[in-house]
Short mmCIF file of C-alpha atoms in Angstrom, two decimals:
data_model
loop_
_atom_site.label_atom_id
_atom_site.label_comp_id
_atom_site.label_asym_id
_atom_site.label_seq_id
_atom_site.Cartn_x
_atom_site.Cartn_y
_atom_site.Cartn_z
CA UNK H 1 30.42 -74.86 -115.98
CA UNK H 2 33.41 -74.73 -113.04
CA UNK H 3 32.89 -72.65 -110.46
CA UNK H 4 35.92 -70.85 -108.72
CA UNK H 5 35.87 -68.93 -106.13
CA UNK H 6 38.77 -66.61 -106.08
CA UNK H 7 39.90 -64.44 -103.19
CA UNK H 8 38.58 -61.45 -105.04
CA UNK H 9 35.27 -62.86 -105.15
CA UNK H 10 35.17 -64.08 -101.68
CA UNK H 11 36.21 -60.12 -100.63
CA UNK H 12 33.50 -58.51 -103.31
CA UNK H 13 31.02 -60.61 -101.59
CA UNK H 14 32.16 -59.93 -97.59
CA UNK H 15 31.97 -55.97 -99.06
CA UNK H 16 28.77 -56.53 -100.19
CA UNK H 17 27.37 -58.30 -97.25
CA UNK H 18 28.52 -55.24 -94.92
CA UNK H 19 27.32 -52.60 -97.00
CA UNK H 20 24.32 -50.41 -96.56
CA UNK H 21 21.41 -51.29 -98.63
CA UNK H 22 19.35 -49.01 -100.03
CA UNK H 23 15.64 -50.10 -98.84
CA UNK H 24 13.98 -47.11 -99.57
CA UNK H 25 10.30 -49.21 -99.74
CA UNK H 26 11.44 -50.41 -96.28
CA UNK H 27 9.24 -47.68 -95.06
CA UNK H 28 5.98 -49.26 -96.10
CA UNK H 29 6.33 -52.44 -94.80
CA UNK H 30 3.59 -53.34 -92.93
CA UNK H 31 4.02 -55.24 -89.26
CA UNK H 32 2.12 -56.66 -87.13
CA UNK H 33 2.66 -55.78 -83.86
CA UNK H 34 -0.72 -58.04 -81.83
CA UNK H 35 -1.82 -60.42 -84.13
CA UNK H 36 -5.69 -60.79 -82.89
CA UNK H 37 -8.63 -62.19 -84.85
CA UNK H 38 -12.03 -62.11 -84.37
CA UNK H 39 -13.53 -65.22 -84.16
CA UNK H 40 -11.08 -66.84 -86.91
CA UNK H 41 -12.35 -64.54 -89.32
CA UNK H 42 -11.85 -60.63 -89.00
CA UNK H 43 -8.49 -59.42 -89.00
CA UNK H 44 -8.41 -57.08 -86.49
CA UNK H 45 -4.40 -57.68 -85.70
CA UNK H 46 -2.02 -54.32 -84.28
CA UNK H 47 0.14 -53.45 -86.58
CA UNK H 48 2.80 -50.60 -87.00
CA UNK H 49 -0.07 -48.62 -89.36
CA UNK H 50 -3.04 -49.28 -86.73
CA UNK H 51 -0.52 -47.58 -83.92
CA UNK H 52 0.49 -44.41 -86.19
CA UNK H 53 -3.63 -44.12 -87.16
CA UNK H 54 -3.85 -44.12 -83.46
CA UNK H 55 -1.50 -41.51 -82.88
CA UNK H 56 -2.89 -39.19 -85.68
CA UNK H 57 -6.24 -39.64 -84.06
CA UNK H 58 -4.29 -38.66 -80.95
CA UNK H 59 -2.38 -35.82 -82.37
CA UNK H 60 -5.74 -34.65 -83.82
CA UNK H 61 -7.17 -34.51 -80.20
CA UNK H 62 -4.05 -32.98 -78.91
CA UNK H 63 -4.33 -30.21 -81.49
CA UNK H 64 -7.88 -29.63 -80.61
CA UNK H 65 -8.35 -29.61 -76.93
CA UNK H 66 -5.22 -27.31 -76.70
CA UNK H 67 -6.65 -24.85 -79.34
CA UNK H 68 -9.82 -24.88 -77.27
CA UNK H 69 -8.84 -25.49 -73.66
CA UNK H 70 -9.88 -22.43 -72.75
CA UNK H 71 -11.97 -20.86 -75.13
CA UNK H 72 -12.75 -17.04 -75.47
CA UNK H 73 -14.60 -14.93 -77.87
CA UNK H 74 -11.58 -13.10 -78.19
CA UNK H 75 -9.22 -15.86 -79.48
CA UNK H 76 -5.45 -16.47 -78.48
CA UNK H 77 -2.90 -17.62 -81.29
CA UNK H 78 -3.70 -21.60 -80.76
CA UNK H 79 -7.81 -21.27 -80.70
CA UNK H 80 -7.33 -18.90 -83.91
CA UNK H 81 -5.88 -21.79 -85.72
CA UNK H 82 -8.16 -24.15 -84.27
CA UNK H 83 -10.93 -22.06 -85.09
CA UNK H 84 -9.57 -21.13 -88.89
CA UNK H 85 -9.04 -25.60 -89.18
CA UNK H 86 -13.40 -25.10 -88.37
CA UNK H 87 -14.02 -22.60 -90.27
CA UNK H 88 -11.48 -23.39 -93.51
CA UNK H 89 -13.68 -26.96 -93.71
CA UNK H 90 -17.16 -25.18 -93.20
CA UNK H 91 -16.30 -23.25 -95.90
CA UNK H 92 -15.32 -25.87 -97.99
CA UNK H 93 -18.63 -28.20 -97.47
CA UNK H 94 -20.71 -25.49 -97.46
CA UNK H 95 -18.73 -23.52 -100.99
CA UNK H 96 -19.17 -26.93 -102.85
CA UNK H 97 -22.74 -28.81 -101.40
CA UNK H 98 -24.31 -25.83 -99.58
CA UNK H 99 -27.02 -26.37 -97.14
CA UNK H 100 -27.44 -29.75 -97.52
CA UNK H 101 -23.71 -30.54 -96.91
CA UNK H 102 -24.80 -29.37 -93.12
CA UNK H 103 -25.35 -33.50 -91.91
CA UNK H 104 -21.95 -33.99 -93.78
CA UNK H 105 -19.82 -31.83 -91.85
CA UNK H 106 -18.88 -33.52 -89.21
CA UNK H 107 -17.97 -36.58 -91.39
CA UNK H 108 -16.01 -34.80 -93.89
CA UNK H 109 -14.19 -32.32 -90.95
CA UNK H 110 -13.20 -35.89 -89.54
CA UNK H 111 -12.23 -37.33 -92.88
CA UNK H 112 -10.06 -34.47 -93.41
CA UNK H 113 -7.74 -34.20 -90.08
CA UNK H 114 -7.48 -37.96 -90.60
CA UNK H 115 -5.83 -37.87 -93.60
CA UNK H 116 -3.76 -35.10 -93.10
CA UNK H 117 -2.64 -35.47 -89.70
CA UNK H 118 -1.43 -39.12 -91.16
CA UNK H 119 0.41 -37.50 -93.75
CA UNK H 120 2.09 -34.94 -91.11
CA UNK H 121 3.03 -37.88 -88.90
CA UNK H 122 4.48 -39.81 -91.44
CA UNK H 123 7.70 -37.18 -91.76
CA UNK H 124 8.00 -37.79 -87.82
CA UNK H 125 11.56 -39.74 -88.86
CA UNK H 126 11.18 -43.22 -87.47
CA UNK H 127 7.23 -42.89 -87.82
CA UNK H 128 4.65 -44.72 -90.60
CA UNK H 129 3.15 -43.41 -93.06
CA UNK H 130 -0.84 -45.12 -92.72
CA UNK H 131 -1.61 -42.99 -96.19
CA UNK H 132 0.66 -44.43 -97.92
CA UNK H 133 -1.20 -47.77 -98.12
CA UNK H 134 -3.22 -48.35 -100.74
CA UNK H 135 -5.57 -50.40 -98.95
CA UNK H 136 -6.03 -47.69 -96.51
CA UNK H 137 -6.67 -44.53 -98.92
CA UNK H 138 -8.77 -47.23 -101.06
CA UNK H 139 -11.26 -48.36 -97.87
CA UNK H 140 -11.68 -44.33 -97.45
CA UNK H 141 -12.21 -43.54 -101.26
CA UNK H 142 -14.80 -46.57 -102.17
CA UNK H 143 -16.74 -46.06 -99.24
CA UNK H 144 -17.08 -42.97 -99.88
CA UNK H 145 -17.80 -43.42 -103.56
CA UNK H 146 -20.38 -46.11 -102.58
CA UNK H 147 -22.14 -43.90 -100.04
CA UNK H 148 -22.48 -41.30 -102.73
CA UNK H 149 -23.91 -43.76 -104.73
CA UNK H 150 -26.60 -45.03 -102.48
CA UNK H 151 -27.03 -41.79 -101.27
CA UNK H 152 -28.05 -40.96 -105.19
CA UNK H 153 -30.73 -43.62 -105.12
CA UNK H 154 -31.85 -42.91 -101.51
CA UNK H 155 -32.44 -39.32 -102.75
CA UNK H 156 -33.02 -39.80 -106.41
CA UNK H 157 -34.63 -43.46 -106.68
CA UNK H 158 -33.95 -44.35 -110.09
CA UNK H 159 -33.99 -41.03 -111.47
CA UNK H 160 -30.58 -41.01 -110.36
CA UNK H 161 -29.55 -43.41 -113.11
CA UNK H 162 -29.40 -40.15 -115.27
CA UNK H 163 -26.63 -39.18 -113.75
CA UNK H 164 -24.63 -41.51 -116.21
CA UNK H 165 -26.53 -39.75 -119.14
CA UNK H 166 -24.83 -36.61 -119.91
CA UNK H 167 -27.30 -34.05 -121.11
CA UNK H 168 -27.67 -32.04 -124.39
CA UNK H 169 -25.73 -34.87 -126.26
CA UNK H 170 -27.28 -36.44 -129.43
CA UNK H 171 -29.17 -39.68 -128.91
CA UNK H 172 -26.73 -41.68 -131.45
CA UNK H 173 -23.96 -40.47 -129.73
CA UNK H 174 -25.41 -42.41 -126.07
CA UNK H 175 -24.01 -45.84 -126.73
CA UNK H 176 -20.68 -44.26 -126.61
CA UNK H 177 -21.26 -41.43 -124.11
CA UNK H 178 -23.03 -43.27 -121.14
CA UNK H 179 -19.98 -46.01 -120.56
CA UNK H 180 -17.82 -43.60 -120.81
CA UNK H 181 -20.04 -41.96 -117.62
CA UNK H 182 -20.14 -45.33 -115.80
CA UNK H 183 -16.53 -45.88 -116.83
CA UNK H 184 -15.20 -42.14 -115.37
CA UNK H 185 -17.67 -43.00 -111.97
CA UNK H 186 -16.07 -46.49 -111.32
CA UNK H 187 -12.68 -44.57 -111.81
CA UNK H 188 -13.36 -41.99 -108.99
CA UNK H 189 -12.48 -44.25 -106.03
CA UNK H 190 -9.30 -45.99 -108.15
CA UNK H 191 -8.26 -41.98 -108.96
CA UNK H 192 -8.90 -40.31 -105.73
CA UNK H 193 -7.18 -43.56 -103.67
CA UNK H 194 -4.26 -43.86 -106.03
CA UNK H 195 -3.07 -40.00 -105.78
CA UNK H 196 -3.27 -39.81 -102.11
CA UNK H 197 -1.54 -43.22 -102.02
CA UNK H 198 1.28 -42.27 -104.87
CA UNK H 199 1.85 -39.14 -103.35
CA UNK H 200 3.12 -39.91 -100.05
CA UNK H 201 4.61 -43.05 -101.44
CA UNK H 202 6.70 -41.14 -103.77
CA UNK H 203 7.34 -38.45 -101.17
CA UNK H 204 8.73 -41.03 -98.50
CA UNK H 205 10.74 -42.84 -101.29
CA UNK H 206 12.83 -39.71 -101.92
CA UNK H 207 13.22 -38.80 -98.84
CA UNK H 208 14.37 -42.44 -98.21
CA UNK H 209 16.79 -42.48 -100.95
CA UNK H 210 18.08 -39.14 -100.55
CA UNK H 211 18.84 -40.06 -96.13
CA UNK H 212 20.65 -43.33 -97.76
CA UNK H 213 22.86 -41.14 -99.26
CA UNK H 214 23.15 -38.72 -96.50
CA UNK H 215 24.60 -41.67 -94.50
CA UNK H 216 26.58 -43.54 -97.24
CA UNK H 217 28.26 -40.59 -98.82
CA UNK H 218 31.16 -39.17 -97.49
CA UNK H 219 30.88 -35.75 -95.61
CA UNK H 220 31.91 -33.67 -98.61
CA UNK H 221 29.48 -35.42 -100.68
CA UNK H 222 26.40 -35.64 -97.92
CA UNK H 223 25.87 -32.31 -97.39
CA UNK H 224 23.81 -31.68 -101.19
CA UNK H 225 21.20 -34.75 -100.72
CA UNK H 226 20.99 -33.57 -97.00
CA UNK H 227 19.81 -29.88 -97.97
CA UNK H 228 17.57 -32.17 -100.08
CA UNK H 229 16.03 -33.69 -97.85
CA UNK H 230 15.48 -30.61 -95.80
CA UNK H 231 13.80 -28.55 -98.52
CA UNK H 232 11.84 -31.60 -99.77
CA UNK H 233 10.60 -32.00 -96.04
CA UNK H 234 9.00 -28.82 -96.16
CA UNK H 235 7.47 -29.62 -99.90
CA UNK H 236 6.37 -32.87 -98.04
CA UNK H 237 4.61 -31.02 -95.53
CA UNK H 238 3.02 -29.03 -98.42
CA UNK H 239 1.97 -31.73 -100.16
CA UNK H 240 0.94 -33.40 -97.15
CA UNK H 241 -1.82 -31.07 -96.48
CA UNK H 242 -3.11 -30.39 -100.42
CA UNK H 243 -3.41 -34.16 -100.81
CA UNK H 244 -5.72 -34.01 -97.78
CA UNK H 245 -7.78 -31.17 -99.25
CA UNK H 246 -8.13 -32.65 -102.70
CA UNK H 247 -9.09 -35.37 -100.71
CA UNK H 248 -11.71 -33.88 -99.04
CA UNK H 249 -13.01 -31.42 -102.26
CA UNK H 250 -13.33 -34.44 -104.02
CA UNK H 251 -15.25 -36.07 -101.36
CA UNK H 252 -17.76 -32.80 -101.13
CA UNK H 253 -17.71 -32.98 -104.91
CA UNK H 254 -19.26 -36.62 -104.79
CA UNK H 255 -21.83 -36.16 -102.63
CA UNK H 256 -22.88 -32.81 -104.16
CA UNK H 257 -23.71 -34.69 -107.15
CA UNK H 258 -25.41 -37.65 -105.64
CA UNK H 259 -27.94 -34.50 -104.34
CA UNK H 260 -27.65 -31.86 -106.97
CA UNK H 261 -27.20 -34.66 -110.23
CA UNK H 262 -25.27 -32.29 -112.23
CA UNK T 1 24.35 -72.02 -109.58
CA UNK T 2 21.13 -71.42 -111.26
CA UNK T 3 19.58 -72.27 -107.88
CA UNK T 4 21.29 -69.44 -106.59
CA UNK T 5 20.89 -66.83 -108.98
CA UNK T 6 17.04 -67.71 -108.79
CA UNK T 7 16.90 -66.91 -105.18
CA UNK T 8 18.77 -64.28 -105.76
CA UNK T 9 16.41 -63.08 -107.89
CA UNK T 10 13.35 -63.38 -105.79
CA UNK T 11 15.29 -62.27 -102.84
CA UNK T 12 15.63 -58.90 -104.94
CA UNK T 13 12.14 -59.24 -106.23
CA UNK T 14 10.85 -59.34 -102.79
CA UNK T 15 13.16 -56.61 -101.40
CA UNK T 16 12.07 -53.76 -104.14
CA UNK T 17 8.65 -55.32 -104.15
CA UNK T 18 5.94 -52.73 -102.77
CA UNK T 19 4.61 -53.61 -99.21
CA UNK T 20 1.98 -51.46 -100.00
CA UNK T 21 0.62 -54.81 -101.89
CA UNK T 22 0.94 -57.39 -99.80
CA UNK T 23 -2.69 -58.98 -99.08
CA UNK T 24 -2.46 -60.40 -95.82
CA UNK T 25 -1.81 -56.81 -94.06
CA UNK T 26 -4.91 -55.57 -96.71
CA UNK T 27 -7.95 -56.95 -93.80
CA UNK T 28 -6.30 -55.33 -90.46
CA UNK T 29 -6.05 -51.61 -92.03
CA UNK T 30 -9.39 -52.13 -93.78
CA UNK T 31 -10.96 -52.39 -90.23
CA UNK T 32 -8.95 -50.31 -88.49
CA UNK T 33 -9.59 -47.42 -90.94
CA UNK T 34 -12.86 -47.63 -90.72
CA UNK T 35 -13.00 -47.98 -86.95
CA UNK T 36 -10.35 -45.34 -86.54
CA UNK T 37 -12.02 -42.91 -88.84
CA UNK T 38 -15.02 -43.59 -86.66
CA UNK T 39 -13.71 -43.50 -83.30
CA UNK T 40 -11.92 -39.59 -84.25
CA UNK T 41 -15.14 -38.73 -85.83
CA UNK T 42 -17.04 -39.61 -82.20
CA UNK T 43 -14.02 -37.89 -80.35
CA UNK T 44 -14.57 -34.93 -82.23
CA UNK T 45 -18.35 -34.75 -82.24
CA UNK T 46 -18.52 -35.13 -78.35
CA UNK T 47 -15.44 -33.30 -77.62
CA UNK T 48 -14.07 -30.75 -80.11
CA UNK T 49 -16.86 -29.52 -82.44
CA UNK T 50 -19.30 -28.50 -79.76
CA UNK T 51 -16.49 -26.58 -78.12
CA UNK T 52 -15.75 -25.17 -81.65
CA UNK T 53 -19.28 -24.21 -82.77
CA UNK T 54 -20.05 -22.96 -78.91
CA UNK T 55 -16.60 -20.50 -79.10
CA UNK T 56 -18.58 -19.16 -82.27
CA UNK T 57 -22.18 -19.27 -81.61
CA UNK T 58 -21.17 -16.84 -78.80
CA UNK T 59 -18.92 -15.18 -80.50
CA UNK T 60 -21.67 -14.48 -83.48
CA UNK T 61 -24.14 -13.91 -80.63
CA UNK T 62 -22.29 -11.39 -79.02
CA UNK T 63 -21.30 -9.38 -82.86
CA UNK T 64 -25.02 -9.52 -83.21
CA UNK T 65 -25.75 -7.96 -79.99
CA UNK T 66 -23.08 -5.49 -80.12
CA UNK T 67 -24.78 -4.64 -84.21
CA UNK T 68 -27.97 -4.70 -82.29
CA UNK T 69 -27.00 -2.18 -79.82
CA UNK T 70 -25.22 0.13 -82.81
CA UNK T 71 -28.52 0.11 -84.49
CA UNK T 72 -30.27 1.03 -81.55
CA UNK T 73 -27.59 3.51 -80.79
CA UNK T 74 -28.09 5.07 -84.36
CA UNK T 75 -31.58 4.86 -84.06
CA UNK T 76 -31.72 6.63 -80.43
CA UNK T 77 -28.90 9.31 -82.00
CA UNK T 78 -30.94 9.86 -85.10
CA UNK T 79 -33.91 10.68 -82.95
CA UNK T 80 -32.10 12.92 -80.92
CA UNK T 81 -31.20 14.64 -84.29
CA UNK T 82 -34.58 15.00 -84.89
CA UNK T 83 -35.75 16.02 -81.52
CA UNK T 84 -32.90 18.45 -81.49
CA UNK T 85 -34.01 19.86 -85.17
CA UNK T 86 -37.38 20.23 -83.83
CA UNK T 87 -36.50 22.05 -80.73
CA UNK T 88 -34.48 24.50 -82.88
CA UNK T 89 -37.28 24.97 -84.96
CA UNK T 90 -39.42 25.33 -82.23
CA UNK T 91 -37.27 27.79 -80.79
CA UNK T 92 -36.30 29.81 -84.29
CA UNK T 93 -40.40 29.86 -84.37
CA UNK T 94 -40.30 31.13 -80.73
CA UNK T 95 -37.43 33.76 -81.33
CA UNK T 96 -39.52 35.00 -84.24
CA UNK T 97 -43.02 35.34 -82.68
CA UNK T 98 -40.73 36.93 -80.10
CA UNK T 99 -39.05 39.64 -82.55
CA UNK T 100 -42.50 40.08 -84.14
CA UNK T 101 -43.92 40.78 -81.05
CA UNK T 102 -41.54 42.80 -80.13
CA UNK T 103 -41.57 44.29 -83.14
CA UNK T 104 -45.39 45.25 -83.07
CA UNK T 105 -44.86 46.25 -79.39
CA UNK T 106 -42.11 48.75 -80.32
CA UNK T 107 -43.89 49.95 -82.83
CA UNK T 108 -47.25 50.52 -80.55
CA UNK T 109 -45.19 52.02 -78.25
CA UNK T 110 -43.52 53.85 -80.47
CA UNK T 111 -47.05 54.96 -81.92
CA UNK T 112 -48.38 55.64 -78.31
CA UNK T 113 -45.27 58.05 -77.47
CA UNK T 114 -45.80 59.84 -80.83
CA UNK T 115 -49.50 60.56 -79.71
CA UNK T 116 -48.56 61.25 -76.39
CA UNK T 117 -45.86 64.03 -77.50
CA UNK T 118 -47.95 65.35 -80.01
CA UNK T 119 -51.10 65.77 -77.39
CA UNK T 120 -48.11 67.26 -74.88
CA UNK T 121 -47.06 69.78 -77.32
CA UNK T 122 -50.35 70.80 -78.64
CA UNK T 123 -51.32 70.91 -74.78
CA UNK T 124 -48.16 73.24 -74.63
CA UNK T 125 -49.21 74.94 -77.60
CA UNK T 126 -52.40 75.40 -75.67
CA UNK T 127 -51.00 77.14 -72.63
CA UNK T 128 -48.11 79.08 -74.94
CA UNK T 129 -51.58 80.01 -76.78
CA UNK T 130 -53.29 81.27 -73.85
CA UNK T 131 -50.39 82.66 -72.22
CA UNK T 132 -49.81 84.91 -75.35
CA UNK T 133 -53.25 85.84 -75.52
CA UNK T 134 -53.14 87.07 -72.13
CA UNK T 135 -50.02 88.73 -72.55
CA UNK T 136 -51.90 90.33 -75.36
CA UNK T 137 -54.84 91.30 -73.17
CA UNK T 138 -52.62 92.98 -70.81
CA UNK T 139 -51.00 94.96 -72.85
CA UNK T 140 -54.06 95.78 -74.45
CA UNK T 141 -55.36 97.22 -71.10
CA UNK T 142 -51.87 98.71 -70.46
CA UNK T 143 -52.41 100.21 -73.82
CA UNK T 144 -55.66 101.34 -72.89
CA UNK T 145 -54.61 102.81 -69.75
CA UNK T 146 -51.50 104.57 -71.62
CA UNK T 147 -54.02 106.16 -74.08
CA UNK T 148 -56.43 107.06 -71.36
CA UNK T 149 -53.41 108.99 -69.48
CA UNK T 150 -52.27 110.42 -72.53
CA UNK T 151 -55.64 111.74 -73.13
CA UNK T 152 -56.54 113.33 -70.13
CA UNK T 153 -52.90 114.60 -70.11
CA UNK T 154 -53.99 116.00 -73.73
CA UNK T 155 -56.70 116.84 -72.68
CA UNK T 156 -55.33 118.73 -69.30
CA UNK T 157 -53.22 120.40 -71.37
CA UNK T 158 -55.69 121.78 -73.98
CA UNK T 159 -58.35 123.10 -71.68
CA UNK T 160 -55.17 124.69 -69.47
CA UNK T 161 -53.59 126.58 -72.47
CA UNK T 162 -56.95 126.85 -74.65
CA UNK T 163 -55.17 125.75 -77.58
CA UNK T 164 -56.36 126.95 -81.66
CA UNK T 165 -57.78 123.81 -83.58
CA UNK T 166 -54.23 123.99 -85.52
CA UNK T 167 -52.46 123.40 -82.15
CA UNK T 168 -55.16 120.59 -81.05
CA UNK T 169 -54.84 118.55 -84.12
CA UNK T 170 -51.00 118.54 -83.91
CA UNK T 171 -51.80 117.74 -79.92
CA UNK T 172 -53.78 114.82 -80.97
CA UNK T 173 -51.52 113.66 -83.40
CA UNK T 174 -48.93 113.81 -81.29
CA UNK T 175 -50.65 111.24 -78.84
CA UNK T 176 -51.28 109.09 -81.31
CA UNK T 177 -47.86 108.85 -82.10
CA UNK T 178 -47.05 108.28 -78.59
CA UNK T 179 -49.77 105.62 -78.67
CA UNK T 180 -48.22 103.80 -81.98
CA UNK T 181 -44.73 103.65 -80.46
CA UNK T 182 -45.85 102.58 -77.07
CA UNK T 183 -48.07 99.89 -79.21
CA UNK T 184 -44.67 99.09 -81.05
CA UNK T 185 -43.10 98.71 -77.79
CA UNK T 186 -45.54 96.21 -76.29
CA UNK T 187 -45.22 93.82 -79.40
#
């Protein structure tokens, strides 16, 4: 088989060389910024996610210490929301596990401004989004999984085996009934990683695609994706902050049953 | 050619390919996840959630004490009701043992002015009594003295003109008349 190359080709390909290209993944990449190991075996490099994780922390901080710089019982606008961020996640731990979600609080109040002040800072245009790695929503929902578990068996000893026997079904009916338990459990860290994770991936892809277009189309034609992408920012934002409380009500819902067994 | 459209291939592959799944970023953001989460969660235990929970306790503390002193308030009102209601029944007691009194004191002194008018006007009755009885006796002895004149003057008069039985009789009667209407006179 000849190959040719005619001048239209040549042109096509200059054309396509030049042109924009929609990378709307190019988001997610992952860089490392510091590449540092600890002794030849932990990976503890700096990379683009570690720095935005760093500035959600920060952000959290921020948020916090101006709410409460200077605290008094009667509360100004920013201590009222700071206090209402408290109070929303006391109710939440304390709705769902009760008293004995007390030694939990602080973990799950901190799990819970993590996550969403990651998903906030990923619409910061230029920023990264740290939940939208896998690996990152995954470390948060097995551990936490795990810890339920244990936490079952620290409370339960092996009592807490019946967990993964559902009660008031027929004895024939266990052989099908009890992997099906041990099946749905193993799925709760895949589940609750995978929809925080899909989410904001899905979220940031749009947006992605629908700012290519902002910039590729002509004016006449850029104006409908860019009303888009301001309306979907504010759904993002949405979004951004119910992914972090399903995040965190399934979390409460875990441990609940590794104390209460229902 | 083929070589080409292979890379070409891969090169796309690897473009739309999720980063998301790339392995060697997977032990970094494990670590630092976990460390991060860690590090906020410290942050916000030594910094933020006393602040929080302090902002509260006292706010809680001070709704309690300001519930506290509204019960007490209540309390300290409702005995002042009660006080009060006891005073007035105290003093609706008092205003009655007072009418009562006064009642049974009008009424002795109504009793002892009675008495006293009725011993005044039988004293007065008395003296109007005596005083008529006296006026009685004096006219009496006027009486006496007029029918004492008129008989010696009768009597003057019938030994001066030695006067027939007939003339003494109509004498006499005469004086008696005179008597009778001086009697009438006198009454």
């Amino acid at each position: 088989m000849s190959s040719t190359v005619t001048s239209t080709d040549v042109t096509n390909h200059a054309i396509a060389a030049v042109a924009p290209k929609m990378d709307p993944l190019h988001h997610f990449l992952v860089t490392k910024q510091v590449d540092v190991s600890f002794l030849g075996l932990l990976d503890i490099s700096i990379s683009n996610s570690v720095l935005w994780m760093w500035i959600a922390i920060a952000l959290v901080m921020i948020f916090f210490r101006l709410a409460f710089k200077n605290p008094t019982t009667v509360p100004g606008r920013m201590q009222s929301l700071g206090e209402l961020g408290y109070l929303f996640i006391h109710g939440i731990v304390t709705e769902i596990i009760g008293d004995k979600g007390r030694p939990f609080f602080p973990y799950i109040f901190t799990l819970f401004y993590f996550i969403l002040f990651c998903n906030l800072a990923g619409l910061i245009p230029g920023s990264f989004t740290v939940t939208s790695q896998l690996i990152v929503t995954a470390t948060f929902s097995m551990s936490i999984v795990a810890f339920s578990f244990v936490y079952g068996f620290y409370l339960h000893g092996s009592h807490y085996l019946k967990f993964f026997v559902p009660s008031g079904v027929p004895v024939l009916l266990m052989p099908l009934m009890v992997p099906i338990e041990i099946i749905s459990f193993l799925a709760r860290p895949v589940s609750l990683a995978v929809r925080l994770f899909a989410n904001m991936t899905a979220g940031h892809t749009m947006l992605a695609v629908m700012f290519f277009y902002v910039i590729t189309l002509p004016w006449w034609g850029a104006w409908l994706p860019f009303g888009f992408t301001v309306v979907f920012t504010g759904v993002e934002i949405f979004i951004g902050f119910i992914q972090a409380y399903i995040f965190t009500i399934l979390t409460c819902v875990y441990i609940n049953d590794s104390i209460h067994m229902h | 050619m083929i070589a080409t459209a292979v890379a070409a291939t891969a090169e796309h592959t690897a473009s739309s390919g999720m980063p998301q799944f790339e392995p060697s970023v997977f032990g970094h953001q494990i670590f630092w996840s976990i460390a991060s989460f860690f590090i906020l969660l410290y942050l916000l235990k030594t910094h933020v959630l006393p602040a929080i929970e302090k902002v509260l306790d006292a706010r809680g503390n001070k709704i309690r004490s300001d519930l506290e002193n509204a019960e007490q308030s209540r309390r300290l009102a409702e005995k002042a009701a009660i006080d009060t209601q006891k005073q007035l029944n105290a003093a609706r007691r008092m205003a009655e043992q007072t009418i009562e009194e006064a009642r049974l004191e009008s009424a002795r002194y109504r009793e002892m002015a009675r008495e006293s008018l009725s011993q005044e006007l039988a004293k007065k009755k008395s003296v109007a009594l005596a005083e008529i009885e006296t006026a009685k006796q004096k006219a009496m002895t006027e009486l006496h003295h007029v029918a004492v004149d008129i008989a010696m003057l009768a009597t003057e008069k019938l030994i001066a003109k030695n006067m027939t039985k007939t003339e003494t009789n109509k004498m006499v009667q005469e004086a008696i008349a005179a008597i009778q209407e001086h009697k009438g006179q006198v009454h």
